[in-house]
Short mmCIF file of C-alpha atoms and ligand atoms in Angstrom, two decimals:
data_model
loop_
_atom_site.label_atom_id
_atom_site.label_comp_id
_atom_site.label_asym_id
_atom_site.label_seq_id
_atom_site.Cartn_x
_atom_site.Cartn_y
_atom_site.Cartn_z
CA MET A 49 0.00 0.00 0.00
CA LYS A 50 2.75 2.35 0.97
CA ASN A 51 4.48 1.98 -2.38
CA THR A 52 1.35 2.74 -4.31
CA ASN A 53 0.88 5.94 -2.35
CA GLU A 54 4.40 7.04 -3.02
CA GLU A 55 4.01 6.33 -6.69
CA LEU A 56 0.79 8.30 -6.75
CA ASP A 57 2.57 11.21 -5.11
CA MET A 58 5.19 11.24 -7.81
CA ASN A 59 2.69 11.70 -10.61
CA ILE A 60 0.42 14.59 -11.32
CA LYS A 61 -2.22 15.33 -13.88
CA ARG A 62 -2.16 18.82 -15.29
CA VAL A 63 -1.97 20.81 -18.49
CA CYS A 64 1.38 20.25 -20.16
CA PRO A 65 3.03 23.52 -21.21
CA CYS A 66 4.47 21.77 -24.28
CA CYS A 67 1.61 19.86 -25.86
CA GLU A 68 -1.00 22.03 -24.12
CA SER A 69 -3.27 19.10 -23.21
CA LEU A 70 -4.26 17.62 -19.85
CA THR A 71 -1.73 14.80 -19.37
CA ASN A 72 -0.20 12.58 -16.74
CA GLN A 73 3.24 13.76 -15.76
CA GLU A 74 5.80 11.62 -13.96
CA LEU A 75 8.29 13.07 -11.50
CA VAL A 76 11.86 12.08 -12.34
CA LYS A 77 14.71 12.54 -9.88
CA ASN A 78 18.25 12.87 -11.04
CA THR A 79 21.61 13.28 -9.40
CA GLU A 80 23.69 15.96 -11.01
CA GLU A 81 27.26 17.02 -10.58
CA TYR A 82 28.02 20.67 -9.89
CA LYS A 83 31.46 22.21 -9.88
CA VAL A 84 32.00 24.79 -7.14
CA ARG A 85 35.51 26.23 -6.93
CA ASN A 86 37.22 23.03 -8.05
CA GLU A 87 35.04 20.89 -5.78
CA LEU A 88 32.54 18.51 -7.40
CA ILE A 89 29.26 18.43 -5.51
CA LEU A 90 26.45 15.99 -6.17
CA ALA A 91 22.95 17.31 -5.75
CA GLU A 92 19.53 15.99 -6.61
CA SER A 93 17.46 17.70 -9.25
CA SER A 94 13.92 16.82 -10.29
CA PHE A 95 11.60 17.44 -13.22
CA TYR A 96 8.38 16.04 -14.70
CA VAL A 97 8.03 14.12 -17.95
CA CYS A 98 4.81 14.42 -19.93
CA SER A 99 3.33 11.00 -20.75
CA VAL A 100 2.07 12.25 -24.10
CA CYS A 101 4.74 14.48 -25.67
CA GLU A 102 7.58 13.16 -23.43
CA ASN A 103 8.99 16.64 -22.90
CA GLU A 104 10.71 17.55 -19.61
CA ILE A 105 8.79 20.06 -17.50
CA GLU A 106 10.35 22.07 -14.69
CA ASP A 107 9.50 21.10 -11.10
CA ASP A 108 8.31 24.40 -9.58
CA SER A 109 8.14 22.98 -6.06
CA VAL A 110 11.89 22.72 -5.60
CA THR A 111 14.09 25.63 -4.72
CA ASP A 112 17.15 26.57 -6.70
CA PRO A 113 19.45 23.50 -6.71
CA LEU A 114 22.37 25.81 -6.00
CA VAL A 115 21.00 26.35 -2.48
CA GLU A 116 21.57 22.65 -1.79
CA VAL A 117 24.88 22.63 -3.67
CA TYR A 118 26.22 25.54 -1.61
CA ARG A 119 24.94 23.97 1.60
CA LYS A 120 26.94 20.83 0.83
CA TYR A 121 29.97 22.85 -0.19
CA ARG A 122 29.86 24.79 3.10
CA ASP A 123 29.65 21.52 5.02
CA ILE A 124 32.68 20.11 3.21
CA LYS A 125 34.70 23.28 3.79
CA GLY A 126 33.44 23.85 7.33
CA TYR A 127 32.09 27.24 6.26
CA ILE A 128 29.54 29.24 8.19
CA HIS A 129 25.97 28.78 6.95
CA PRO A 130 23.71 31.77 6.18
CA HIS A 131 21.34 31.08 9.11
CA GLN A 132 24.30 30.95 11.53
CA LEU A 133 25.44 34.31 10.28
CA VAL A 134 22.00 35.84 10.81
CA GLU A 135 21.71 34.27 14.28
CA PHE A 136 25.14 35.55 15.25
CA ARG A 137 24.31 39.10 14.17
CA GLN A 138 20.95 39.03 15.95
CA LYS A 139 22.47 37.65 19.12
CA TYR A 140 24.54 40.82 19.49
CA ASP A 141 21.96 43.09 17.91
CA LEU A 142 24.45 44.16 15.25
CA THR A 143 23.22 45.62 11.97
CA GLN A 144 24.64 44.35 8.69
CA LYS A 145 26.23 47.75 8.29
CA GLU A 146 27.97 47.61 11.69
CA LEU A 147 29.27 44.09 11.30
CA SER A 148 30.49 44.59 7.75
CA HIS A 149 32.18 47.86 8.72
CA MET A 150 34.12 46.13 11.51
CA LEU A 151 35.18 43.37 9.13
CA GLY A 152 36.09 45.73 6.34
CA PHE A 153 33.75 44.42 3.69
CA GLY A 154 30.62 45.95 2.17
CA ALA A 155 27.19 45.68 3.76
CA VAL A 156 25.88 44.44 0.40
CA THR A 157 28.35 41.56 0.48
CA LEU A 158 27.27 40.57 3.97
CA SER A 159 23.62 40.77 2.96
CA ARG A 160 24.28 38.50 -0.03
CA TYR A 161 25.97 35.95 2.24
CA GLU A 162 23.00 35.97 4.60
CA ASN A 163 20.77 35.33 1.61
CA GLY A 164 22.71 32.33 0.40
CA SER A 165 25.59 33.56 -1.76
CA LEU A 166 28.75 31.59 -1.23
CA GLN A 167 31.33 33.47 0.83
CA THR A 168 34.96 33.72 -0.24
CA ASP A 169 37.52 31.81 1.75
CA SER A 170 39.05 34.93 3.27
CA HIS A 171 35.66 36.38 4.22
CA ASN A 172 34.80 33.10 5.89
CA ILE A 173 37.96 33.35 8.00
CA SER A 174 37.05 36.92 9.02
CA LEU A 175 33.51 35.89 9.91
CA GLU A 176 34.67 32.89 11.94
CA MET A 177 37.02 35.12 13.83
CA ALA A 178 34.31 37.70 14.53
CA MET A 179 32.08 34.96 15.93
CA GLN A 180 34.56 34.32 18.76
CA PRO A 181 33.60 36.54 21.73
CA ASN A 182 37.25 37.48 22.41
CA SER A 183 37.81 38.64 18.85
CA LEU A 184 34.45 40.34 18.56
CA LYS A 185 35.19 42.30 21.70
CA MET A 186 38.45 43.42 20.16
CA LEU A 187 36.69 44.44 16.92
CA VAL A 188 34.07 46.42 18.84
CA GLU A 189 36.75 48.18 20.87
CA ARG A 190 38.59 49.15 17.72
CA ASN A 191 35.44 50.49 16.07
CA GLN A 192 33.84 52.37 18.95
CA PRO A 193 32.81 55.47 16.93
CA ILE A 194 30.37 53.50 14.74
CA PHE A 195 28.16 52.67 17.75
CA SER A 196 25.95 54.88 19.86
CA LYS A 197 27.15 55.29 23.44
CA ASP A 198 24.39 53.06 24.87
CA LYS A 199 24.83 50.35 22.31
CA LEU A 200 28.59 50.30 22.77
CA GLU A 201 28.23 49.96 26.52
CA ALA A 202 25.67 47.16 26.25
CA LEU A 203 27.75 45.29 23.70
CA LEU A 204 30.96 45.48 25.69
CA THR A 205 29.24 44.48 28.91
CA SER A 206 27.71 41.39 27.38
CA LEU A 207 30.93 40.45 25.59
CA GLU A 208 32.94 40.94 28.74
CA LYS A 209 30.65 38.56 30.58
CA GLU A 210 30.76 36.04 27.78
CA CYS A 211 34.55 36.09 27.65
CA GLU A 212 34.71 35.48 31.39
CA ASN A 213 32.38 32.49 31.14
CA LEU A 214 34.26 31.17 28.18
CA TYR A 215 37.45 31.56 30.09
CA CYS A 216 36.08 29.47 32.97
CA GLY A 217 34.78 26.98 30.44
CA SER A 218 38.15 26.70 28.81
CA SER A 219 39.95 26.18 32.08
CA ASN A 220 37.42 23.48 33.01
CA GLU A 221 37.93 21.70 29.69
CA ILE A 222 41.70 21.81 30.10
CA SER A 223 41.54 20.66 33.72
CA ARG A 224 39.57 17.62 32.63
CA GLN A 225 42.22 16.65 30.08
CA LEU A 226 45.36 17.17 32.11
CA SER A 227 46.68 14.48 34.42
CA LYS A 228 45.58 14.95 37.99
CA SER A 229 48.95 14.24 39.39
CA LYS A 230 49.63 14.10 43.07
CA ILE A 231 51.47 17.02 44.58
CA ASN A 232 54.95 15.60 44.29
CA GLU A 233 58.29 16.04 42.55
CA PHE A 234 56.61 15.57 39.13
CA SER A 235 54.15 18.43 39.62
CA GLY A 236 56.79 20.59 41.27
CA TYR A 237 54.92 20.36 44.58
CA SER A 238 52.16 22.62 43.21
CA GLU A 239 48.56 21.87 42.46
CA LEU A 240 47.66 22.11 38.78
CA GLN A 241 46.70 25.75 38.15
CA VAL A 242 45.07 25.96 34.77
CA LEU A 243 44.29 29.69 34.86
CA LYS A 244 47.96 30.41 35.46
CA LEU A 245 48.95 28.01 32.72
CA ILE A 246 46.69 29.86 30.27
CA GLU A 247 48.21 33.23 31.23
CA LEU A 248 51.71 31.78 30.98
CA ILE A 249 50.95 30.61 27.42
CA ILE A 250 49.42 34.00 26.54
CA PHE A 251 52.48 35.77 27.91
CA MET A 252 54.89 33.64 25.88
CA CYS A 253 52.83 34.17 22.71
CA SER A 254 52.58 37.95 23.18
CA PHE A 255 55.84 38.93 21.53
CA GLY A 256 54.89 38.45 17.89
CA GLY A 257 53.97 34.83 18.50
CA THR A 258 55.90 31.66 19.25
CA LEU A 259 56.31 28.42 17.36
CA LYS A 260 54.79 25.41 19.09
CA THR A 261 58.05 23.54 19.66
CA LYS A 262 59.61 26.62 21.20
CA LEU A 263 56.53 27.37 23.31
CA ASN A 264 56.77 23.91 24.88
CA LYS A 265 60.32 24.68 25.97
CA LEU A 266 59.44 28.15 27.29
CA LEU A 267 56.78 26.61 29.53
CA PHE A 268 59.26 23.99 30.72
CA TYR A 269 61.89 26.59 31.59
CA SER A 270 59.38 28.88 33.32
CA ASP A 271 58.14 26.08 35.57
CA PHE A 272 61.55 24.56 36.22
CA TYR A 273 63.31 27.87 36.97
CA ALA A 274 60.45 28.75 39.34
CA PHE A 275 61.03 25.44 41.09
CA LYS A 276 64.77 26.04 41.24
CA GLU A 277 64.20 29.34 43.06
CA SER A 278 61.28 28.47 45.31
CA THR A 279 60.85 24.66 45.22
CA ARG A 280 57.38 25.27 43.75
CA SER A 281 56.49 25.07 40.07
CA MET A 282 54.32 27.88 38.65
CA THR A 283 51.58 25.79 37.12
CA GLY A 284 51.84 22.33 38.66
CA LEU A 285 52.14 20.95 35.15
CA GLN A 286 53.97 17.71 34.40
CA TYR A 287 56.61 17.58 31.69
CA VAL A 288 57.53 14.54 29.64
CA HIS A 289 60.75 13.58 27.84
CA LEU A 290 59.94 13.49 24.11
CA PRO A 291 62.35 13.46 21.14
CA TYR A 292 62.15 17.27 20.75
CA GLY A 293 62.93 17.88 24.40
CA PRO A 294 60.82 18.28 27.53
CA VAL A 295 57.18 18.98 26.67
CA PRO A 296 54.13 19.75 28.84
CA ASP A 297 51.58 17.06 29.52
CA ASN A 298 48.89 16.92 26.82
CA PHE A 299 50.10 20.16 25.21
CA ASP A 300 48.34 19.55 21.89
CA PHE A 301 44.98 19.49 23.61
CA VAL A 302 45.73 22.63 25.61
CA TYR A 303 46.78 24.63 22.55
CA ALA A 304 43.89 23.29 20.45
CA GLN A 305 41.46 24.34 23.15
CA LEU A 306 42.92 27.86 23.36
CA LEU A 307 42.85 28.15 19.55
CA LYS A 308 39.27 26.94 19.42
CA GLU A 309 38.21 29.56 21.92
CA GLY A 310 40.08 32.36 20.19
CA VAL A 311 42.50 32.98 23.07
CA LEU A 312 45.30 32.18 20.63
CA CYS A 313 45.39 32.29 16.85
CA LYS A 314 47.61 30.24 14.61
CA GLU A 315 49.72 31.40 11.69
CA GLU A 316 51.31 28.89 9.36
CA ILE A 317 54.87 29.77 8.55
CA SER A 318 56.53 28.08 5.62
CA TYR A 319 60.28 27.69 5.33
CA PRO A 320 62.37 27.42 2.16
CA ASN A 321 63.02 23.72 2.93
CA GLY A 322 59.28 23.05 2.63
CA TYR A 323 58.79 22.67 6.37
CA PHE A 324 55.72 24.26 7.97
CA GLY A 325 55.65 25.69 11.46
CA GLU A 326 52.69 26.68 13.60
CA ASN A 327 53.17 30.12 15.09
CA TYR A 328 50.83 30.85 18.02
CA VAL A 329 49.88 34.47 18.64
CA SER A 330 47.92 35.77 21.67
CA ASN A 331 44.58 37.37 20.93
CA ARG A 332 44.36 39.29 24.16
CA ASP A 333 46.51 41.01 26.76
CA VAL A 334 48.06 38.85 29.43
CA ASP A 335 46.83 39.08 33.02
CA LEU A 336 49.68 38.40 35.42
CA THR A 337 47.82 39.14 38.67
CA MET A 338 48.01 35.45 39.68
CA PHE A 339 51.81 35.43 39.57
CA ASN A 340 53.98 36.59 42.43
CA GLU A 341 56.88 39.03 41.89
CA ASN A 342 59.44 36.25 41.73
CA GLU A 343 57.42 34.37 39.12
CA LYS A 344 56.91 37.51 37.06
CA SER A 345 60.61 38.17 36.96
CA ILE A 346 61.28 34.55 35.92
CA LEU A 347 58.76 34.89 33.07
CA GLU A 348 60.51 38.00 31.84
CA LEU A 349 63.96 36.46 32.15
CA VAL A 350 62.93 33.26 30.33
CA GLN A 351 61.30 35.29 27.56
CA ALA A 352 64.34 37.56 27.19
CA LYS A 353 66.90 34.75 27.36
CA PHE A 354 65.32 32.72 24.57
CA GLN A 355 63.86 35.59 22.54
CA ASN A 356 66.19 35.10 19.61
CA TYR A 357 66.45 31.31 19.78
CA SER A 358 64.93 29.38 16.89
CA SER A 359 62.93 26.23 17.65
CA LYS A 360 65.94 24.15 16.76
CA GLU A 361 68.30 26.20 18.93
CA ILE A 362 66.12 25.98 22.02
CA THR A 363 65.52 22.27 21.39
CA ASP A 364 69.28 21.64 21.17
CA TYR A 365 69.79 23.76 24.27
CA SER A 366 67.19 21.79 26.24
CA HIS A 367 68.84 18.52 25.18
CA GLU A 368 71.89 19.51 27.22
CA GLU A 369 69.93 19.80 30.47
CA MET A 370 70.24 16.98 33.01
CA ALA A 371 66.45 16.98 33.10
CA TYR A 372 66.65 15.63 29.55
CA LYS A 373 69.91 13.67 29.60
CA GLU A 374 69.02 11.75 32.73
CA THR A 375 65.52 10.75 31.62
CA VAL A 376 64.35 8.41 28.89
CA LEU A 377 61.71 8.65 26.18
CA SER A 378 58.19 9.17 27.60
CA GLU A 379 59.43 9.49 31.15
CA VAL A 380 57.84 12.18 33.32
CA ILE A 381 60.61 14.57 34.34
CA SER A 382 61.18 15.20 38.03
CA TYR A 383 61.40 18.87 39.04
CA LYS A 384 64.42 17.84 41.14
CA PHE A 385 66.49 18.18 37.97
CA SER A 386 65.92 21.95 38.09
CA GLU A 387 68.90 22.18 40.46
CA ASP A 388 71.17 21.46 37.51
CA LEU A 389 69.53 23.83 35.02
CA SER A 390 71.85 26.11 33.08
CA ASP A 391 71.94 29.63 34.51
CA LEU A 392 68.99 31.82 33.68
CA GLN A 393 71.00 35.03 33.57
ZN1 LIG B 102 3.02 17.13 -23.25
#
């Protein structure tokens, strides 16, 4: 029974625009290939065929197939969809004019995107960035004159609150992923302090950015020098002996989380030898209120000491430390080795 119904649904009886008589017309579905910016997308199209003259008749009930084609393309590319763009703008009560002004592209362009036009790759990057509360706050701050006083105040207040929540969220996420080590020689006799870890990373990425391999070493030196001076690590983080030197526990997750939340952004740097590096740059100012004076001075000394070291140079340097020489692959490094660290100054 079900089949019969479906078949009935597929066929209609109406006047054929070709032979101009009342005929049965069968719905035919077809899969077609569309090329969108070098990407082949399959989408379904449908039309009717007249049982008398056998001409193809347009199916008025379907929307433009390009709507579906672009939807699929956006999914493949991870692009923002038009409805998400509209929702984002409405959430902050931003007009098309305001948002497009902050992003530096025309209001007409933004309006076309919201109505289904396919965004360019670079516009998609700008939009994604703007959708992160941290970055949006920065954009609003830079473009204060385009808002009325009341609107500006309301916007900044709500963004401020959102960034704070996000910040708590991010520290919770990171806490869940990092090893809950006991307070012992491997944590530097400190409890894991994720908020401090985040600020430490932001600090080290504030000076034009830092490559990932180098960042790992800067964290190691900050924590280990702090331990050397005060027998307490700064963050309570564990470090592991890996081929490129000592690295923080689960660092890939930590950085990915901070990138995802817009605390850091990533620049790909390509070298003449074809090698690619990931340069991490802070998206906001560092907040060092959680660090004591001794820790602050260590941060500054570590940053200054290694400022001009390449990733390779700092890796080679770290390989000479007892903390590295006296441990084996995958071993968690005891903070007791900080006694033998090379001099900081
Ligand atoms: Zn016909």
